[in-house]
Tab-separated table of C-alpha atoms in Angstrom:
chain	number	residue	atom	x	y	z
C	1	ASP	CA	69.537	97.118	93.607
C	2	ALA	CA	70.461	96.066	90.146
C	3	GLY	CA	73.907	97.574	90.415
C	4	VAL	CA	75.543	99.662	87.715
C	5	ILE	CA	73.970	98.951	84.404
C	6	GLN	CA	75.766	99.415	81.159
C	7	SER	CA	74.779	99.165	77.548
C	8	PRO	CA	75.430	97.801	75.154
C	9	ARG	CA	77.360	94.935	76.323
C	10	HIS	CA	79.227	94.480	73.016
C	11	GLU	CA	79.580	97.019	70.252
C	12	VAL	CA	81.367	96.367	66.905
C	13	THR	CA	81.458	99.534	64.583
C	14	GLU	CA	83.398	100.730	61.424
C	15	MET	CA	86.163	103.343	61.787
C	16	GLY	CA	84.742	106.810	61.531
C	17	GLN	CA	81.241	106.090	62.975
C	18	GLU	CA	79.772	107.520	66.076
C	19	VAL	CA	79.716	105.346	69.197
C	20	THR	CA	77.531	106.019	72.279
C	21	LEU	CA	77.878	104.086	75.514
C	22	ARG	CA	75.297	104.361	78.255
C	23	CYS	CA	75.428	103.936	82.053
C	24	LYS	CA	72.819	103.731	84.771
C	25	PRO	CA	74.476	104.283	88.245
C	26	ILE	CA	73.333	102.840	91.494
C	27	SER	CA	70.684	105.068	92.973
C	28	GLY	CA	71.892	107.430	95.614
C	29	HIS	CA	75.527	107.302	94.472
C	30	ASP	CA	76.708	110.756	93.844
C	31	TYR	CA	79.956	109.902	92.061
C	32	LEU	CA	80.040	108.555	88.537
C	33	PHE	CA	83.223	107.313	86.735
C	34	TRP	CA	84.147	106.202	83.161
C	35	TYR	CA	87.081	103.941	82.763
C	36	ARG	CA	88.759	102.402	79.731
C	37	GLN	CA	90.579	99.031	80.183
C	38	THR	CA	93.097	97.409	77.717
C	39	MET	CA	95.723	94.714	78.199
C	40	MET	CA	98.592	97.357	77.655
C	41	ARG	CA	97.307	100.070	79.957
C	42	GLY	CA	95.015	98.576	82.477
C	43	LEU	CA	92.355	100.647	83.733
C	44	GLU	CA	92.502	104.328	82.911
C	45	LEU	CA	90.069	107.084	84.334
C	46	LEU	CA	88.659	108.940	81.563
C	47	ILE	CA	86.353	111.374	83.484
C	48	TYR	CA	84.205	111.472	86.540
C	49	PHE	CA	81.127	113.307	87.748
C	50	ASN	CA	79.815	114.400	91.032
C	51	ASN	CA	76.146	115.265	91.439
C	52	ASN	CA	75.894	115.239	87.527
C	53	VAL	CA	78.790	117.852	87.181
C	54	PRO	CA	82.016	116.823	85.362
C	55	ILE	CA	84.896	117.352	87.803
C	56	ASP	CA	87.906	115.935	86.026
C	57	ASP	CA	88.158	115.072	82.368
C	58	SER	CA	91.841	115.162	82.103
C	59	GLY	CA	91.837	111.428	81.146
C	60	MET	CA	89.767	112.005	78.140
C	61	PRO	CA	92.304	111.107	75.453
C	62	GLU	CA	91.108	113.752	72.744
C	63	ASP	CA	88.294	115.822	71.584
C	64	ARG	CA	86.715	112.929	69.863
C	65	PHE	CA	85.546	111.761	73.286
C	66	SER	CA	82.732	113.478	75.172
C	67	ALA	CA	80.724	112.433	78.262
C	68	LYS	CA	77.407	113.812	79.788
C	69	MET	CA	75.417	113.322	82.688
C	70	PRO	CA	72.097	115.044	82.197
C	71	ASN	CA	70.575	113.533	85.360
C	72	ALA	CA	71.474	111.428	88.400
C	73	SER	CA	70.313	108.149	86.861
C	74	PHE	CA	71.937	108.360	83.434
C	75	SER	CA	75.251	109.060	81.686
C	76	THR	CA	76.748	108.724	78.091
C	77	LEU	CA	80.092	108.319	76.727
C	78	LYS	CA	80.458	109.307	72.991
C	79	ILE	CA	83.159	108.739	70.573
C	80	GLN	CA	83.005	110.551	67.198
C	81	PRO	CA	84.631	109.701	65.121
C	82	SER	CA	85.737	106.328	66.428
C	83	GLU	CA	89.225	104.884	65.518
C	84	PRO	CA	90.538	101.219	65.872
C	85	ARG	CA	92.868	102.255	68.681
C	86	ASP	CA	89.742	103.099	70.737
C	87	SER	CA	88.931	99.438	70.846
C	88	ALA	CA	88.803	98.481	74.655
C	89	VAL	CA	86.484	97.563	77.335
C	90	TYR	CA	84.691	100.717	78.737
C	91	PHE	CA	83.558	100.568	82.327
C	92	CYS	CA	81.242	102.877	84.080
C	93	ALA	CA	81.517	102.909	88.046
C	94	SER	CA	79.581	104.675	90.762
C	95	SER	CA	80.280	105.561	94.392
C	96	LEU	CA	78.819	107.079	97.350
C	97	ALA	CA	81.764	109.111	98.081
C	98	ILE	CA	85.288	109.813	96.639
C	99	THR	CA	87.035	108.549	99.910
C	100	GLY	CA	86.703	105.747	102.032
C	101	TYR	CA	84.757	103.531	99.448
C	102	GLY	CA	85.497	101.716	96.621
C	103	TYR	CA	83.625	101.789	93.252
C	104	THR	CA	80.860	99.524	92.126
C	105	PHE	CA	81.581	98.747	88.460
C	106	GLY	CA	79.172	97.751	85.742
C	107	SER	CA	79.964	94.847	83.353
C	108	GLY	CA	81.424	96.927	80.757
C	109	THR	CA	81.003	97.633	77.084
C	110	ARG	CA	83.479	95.634	74.854
C	111	LEU	CA	84.020	98.100	71.866
C	112	THR	CA	85.750	96.825	68.728
C	113	VAL	CA	86.422	99.456	65.925
C	114	VAL	CA	87.153	97.861	62.640
T	1	GLN	CA	107.974	104.813	86.311
T	2	LYS	CA	104.422	104.044	86.785
T	3	GLU	CA	102.703	105.299	89.998
T	4	VAL	CA	101.623	101.743	90.891
T	5	GLU	CA	103.425	98.532	89.899
T	6	GLN	CA	101.965	95.036	89.889
T	7	ASP	CA	103.301	91.728	88.592
T	8	PRO	CA	100.989	90.685	85.863
T	9	GLY	CA	101.582	86.932	86.393
T	10	PRO	CA	100.054	84.764	85.275
T	11	LEU	CA	100.098	82.970	88.696
T	12	SER	CA	98.961	79.263	88.877
T	13	VAL	CA	98.642	77.421	92.324
T	14	PRO	CA	97.056	74.175	93.337
T	15	GLU	CA	93.656	74.411	95.324
T	16	GLY	CA	94.495	74.959	98.987
T	17	ALA	CA	97.638	77.083	98.573
T	18	ILE	CA	98.235	80.265	100.180
T	19	VAL	CA	98.451	83.111	97.432
T	20	SER	CA	100.342	86.318	97.798
T	21	LEU	CA	99.678	89.207	95.634
T	22	ASN	CA	101.810	92.408	95.737
T	23	CYS	CA	101.733	95.827	94.578
T	24	THR	CA	104.564	98.630	95.001
T	25	TYR	CA	103.973	102.329	94.670
T	26	SER	CA	106.034	105.434	94.527
T	27	ASN	CA	103.833	108.167	95.746
T	28	SER	CA	103.755	108.931	99.450
T	29	ALA	CA	100.328	110.684	98.973
T	30	PHE	CA	98.478	107.499	98.589
T	31	GLN	CA	96.231	107.012	101.609
T	32	TYR	CA	93.594	104.538	100.763
T	33	PHE	CA	94.508	100.993	99.326
T	34	MET	CA	92.176	98.658	97.938
T	35	TRP	CA	92.145	95.346	96.133
T	36	TYR	CA	89.582	94.316	93.466
T	37	ARG	CA	88.696	90.930	91.946
T	38	GLN	CA	87.794	90.903	88.281
T	39	TYR	CA	86.333	87.630	86.817
T	40	SER	CA	86.569	87.247	83.117
T	41	ARG	CA	84.346	89.516	81.066
T	42	LYS	CA	83.108	91.260	84.111
T	43	GLY	CA	83.690	94.555	85.865
T	44	PRO	CA	86.095	94.622	88.928
T	45	GLU	CA	84.410	94.033	92.289
T	46	LEU	CA	85.895	95.655	95.519
T	47	LEU	CA	87.282	92.847	97.855
T	48	MET	CA	89.002	94.820	100.615
T	49	TYR	CA	90.016	98.481	101.508
T	50	THR	CA	92.255	99.868	104.137
T	51	TYR	CA	93.550	103.136	105.282
T	52	SER	CA	96.578	102.540	107.585
T	53	SER	CA	99.535	100.267	107.743
T	54	GLY	CA	99.028	96.822	109.060
T	55	ASN	CA	96.844	93.967	108.298
T	56	LYS	CA	92.984	93.698	107.660
T	57	GLU	CA	91.431	90.363	107.478
T	58	ASP	CA	88.206	89.166	105.904
T	59	GLY	CA	87.515	85.403	105.800
T	60	ARG	CA	90.349	83.799	103.777
T	61	PHE	CA	91.499	87.323	102.664
T	62	THR	CA	94.139	89.442	104.385
T	63	ALA	CA	95.254	92.747	103.195
T	64	GLN	CA	98.535	94.161	104.300
T	65	VAL	CA	99.983	97.685	103.880
T	66	ASP	CA	103.505	98.709	104.730
T	67	LYS	CA	103.660	102.541	103.998
T	68	SER	CA	107.343	102.806	104.941
T	69	SER	CA	108.263	100.431	102.217
T	70	LYS	CA	105.348	101.503	99.813
T	71	TYR	CA	104.185	98.052	99.387
T	72	ILE	CA	100.911	96.341	99.737
T	73	SER	CA	99.835	92.665	99.572
T	74	LEU	CA	96.774	90.599	99.508
T	75	PHE	CA	96.963	86.935	100.986
T	76	ILE	CA	94.469	84.404	100.095
T	77	ARG	CA	94.327	81.471	102.358
T	78	ASP	CA	92.884	77.877	101.386
T	79	SER	CA	92.677	79.081	97.692
T	80	GLN	CA	89.583	77.722	95.765
T	81	PRO	CA	89.187	77.319	91.983
T	82	SER	CA	86.511	80.166	92.432
T	83	ASP	CA	89.345	82.580	93.336
T	84	SER	CA	90.485	82.384	89.654
T	85	ALA	CA	90.410	85.874	88.416
T	86	THR	CA	92.560	88.867	87.868
T	87	TYR	CA	93.256	90.927	90.961
T	88	LEU	CA	93.863	94.681	90.849
T	89	CYS	CA	95.306	96.757	93.535
T	90	ALA	CA	94.108	100.406	93.666
T	91	MET	CA	95.047	103.489	95.732
T	92	LEU	CA	93.674	106.846	96.293
T	93	ASP	CA	95.870	109.871	96.871
T	94	THR	CA	95.253	113.065	98.898
T	95	GLY	CA	93.951	114.661	95.837
T	96	ASN	CA	91.256	112.049	95.501
T	97	GLN	CA	92.776	110.506	92.292
T	98	PHE	CA	92.580	106.835	91.987
T	99	TYR	CA	95.462	104.785	90.600
T	100	PHE	CA	95.007	101.073	89.569
T	101	GLY	CA	97.660	98.360	89.152
T	102	THR	CA	97.346	96.515	85.962
T	103	GLY	CA	96.170	93.260	87.518
T	104	THR	CA	97.615	89.948	88.394
T	105	SER	CA	96.002	86.850	86.790
T	106	LEU	CA	95.414	84.069	89.119
T	107	THR	CA	94.315	80.398	88.293
T	108	VAL	CA	93.695	78.038	91.188
T	109	ILE	CA	93.755	74.446	89.862
T	110	PRO	CA	91.485	71.827	91.466
């Protein structure tokens, strides 16, 4: 298995532009999570899906952020419009179950908004 | 007060040393405890997870949980340069919410 695949690895964009991050979870994993990591705040859960359905989006910072999971093998996290404070590493992770297992993380997308 | 507190370090030790990494927490509802290792510019990878108080050993790694003190530890024996990474503790509460520590940066010097 190739693991959780994220793209792009790096993204540099100008303030106000739309940014779309992509994730392919491990086949058979029912849970998909989007996290944001910064030096100051560590890992923050943004949203997670179960069987393609959003379960908890309370971590999404504001309406500029949206996430979708149109099928079991693909998810997107979109930021529109982007702001410099959105600069962070965004991780996607998937899991077989919510308890008793850890996540398998992707390698992350390093987003820089200038 | 944060739900999970973890000393950010950095921690620097000579090769072969025993390393002790620690987290404290305040929420009695935490039921699963995990340690992740994160290499530079990579995603975290699960090292160990445990449910109950006590020790769990896996090779050179030992995870220890003390629920009465709300304290968890990860011990690394015979540390190697390849252990140089950031180590994050993580906890899952009864509501299935994950909480991560901010990570401790470890460098093992050859």
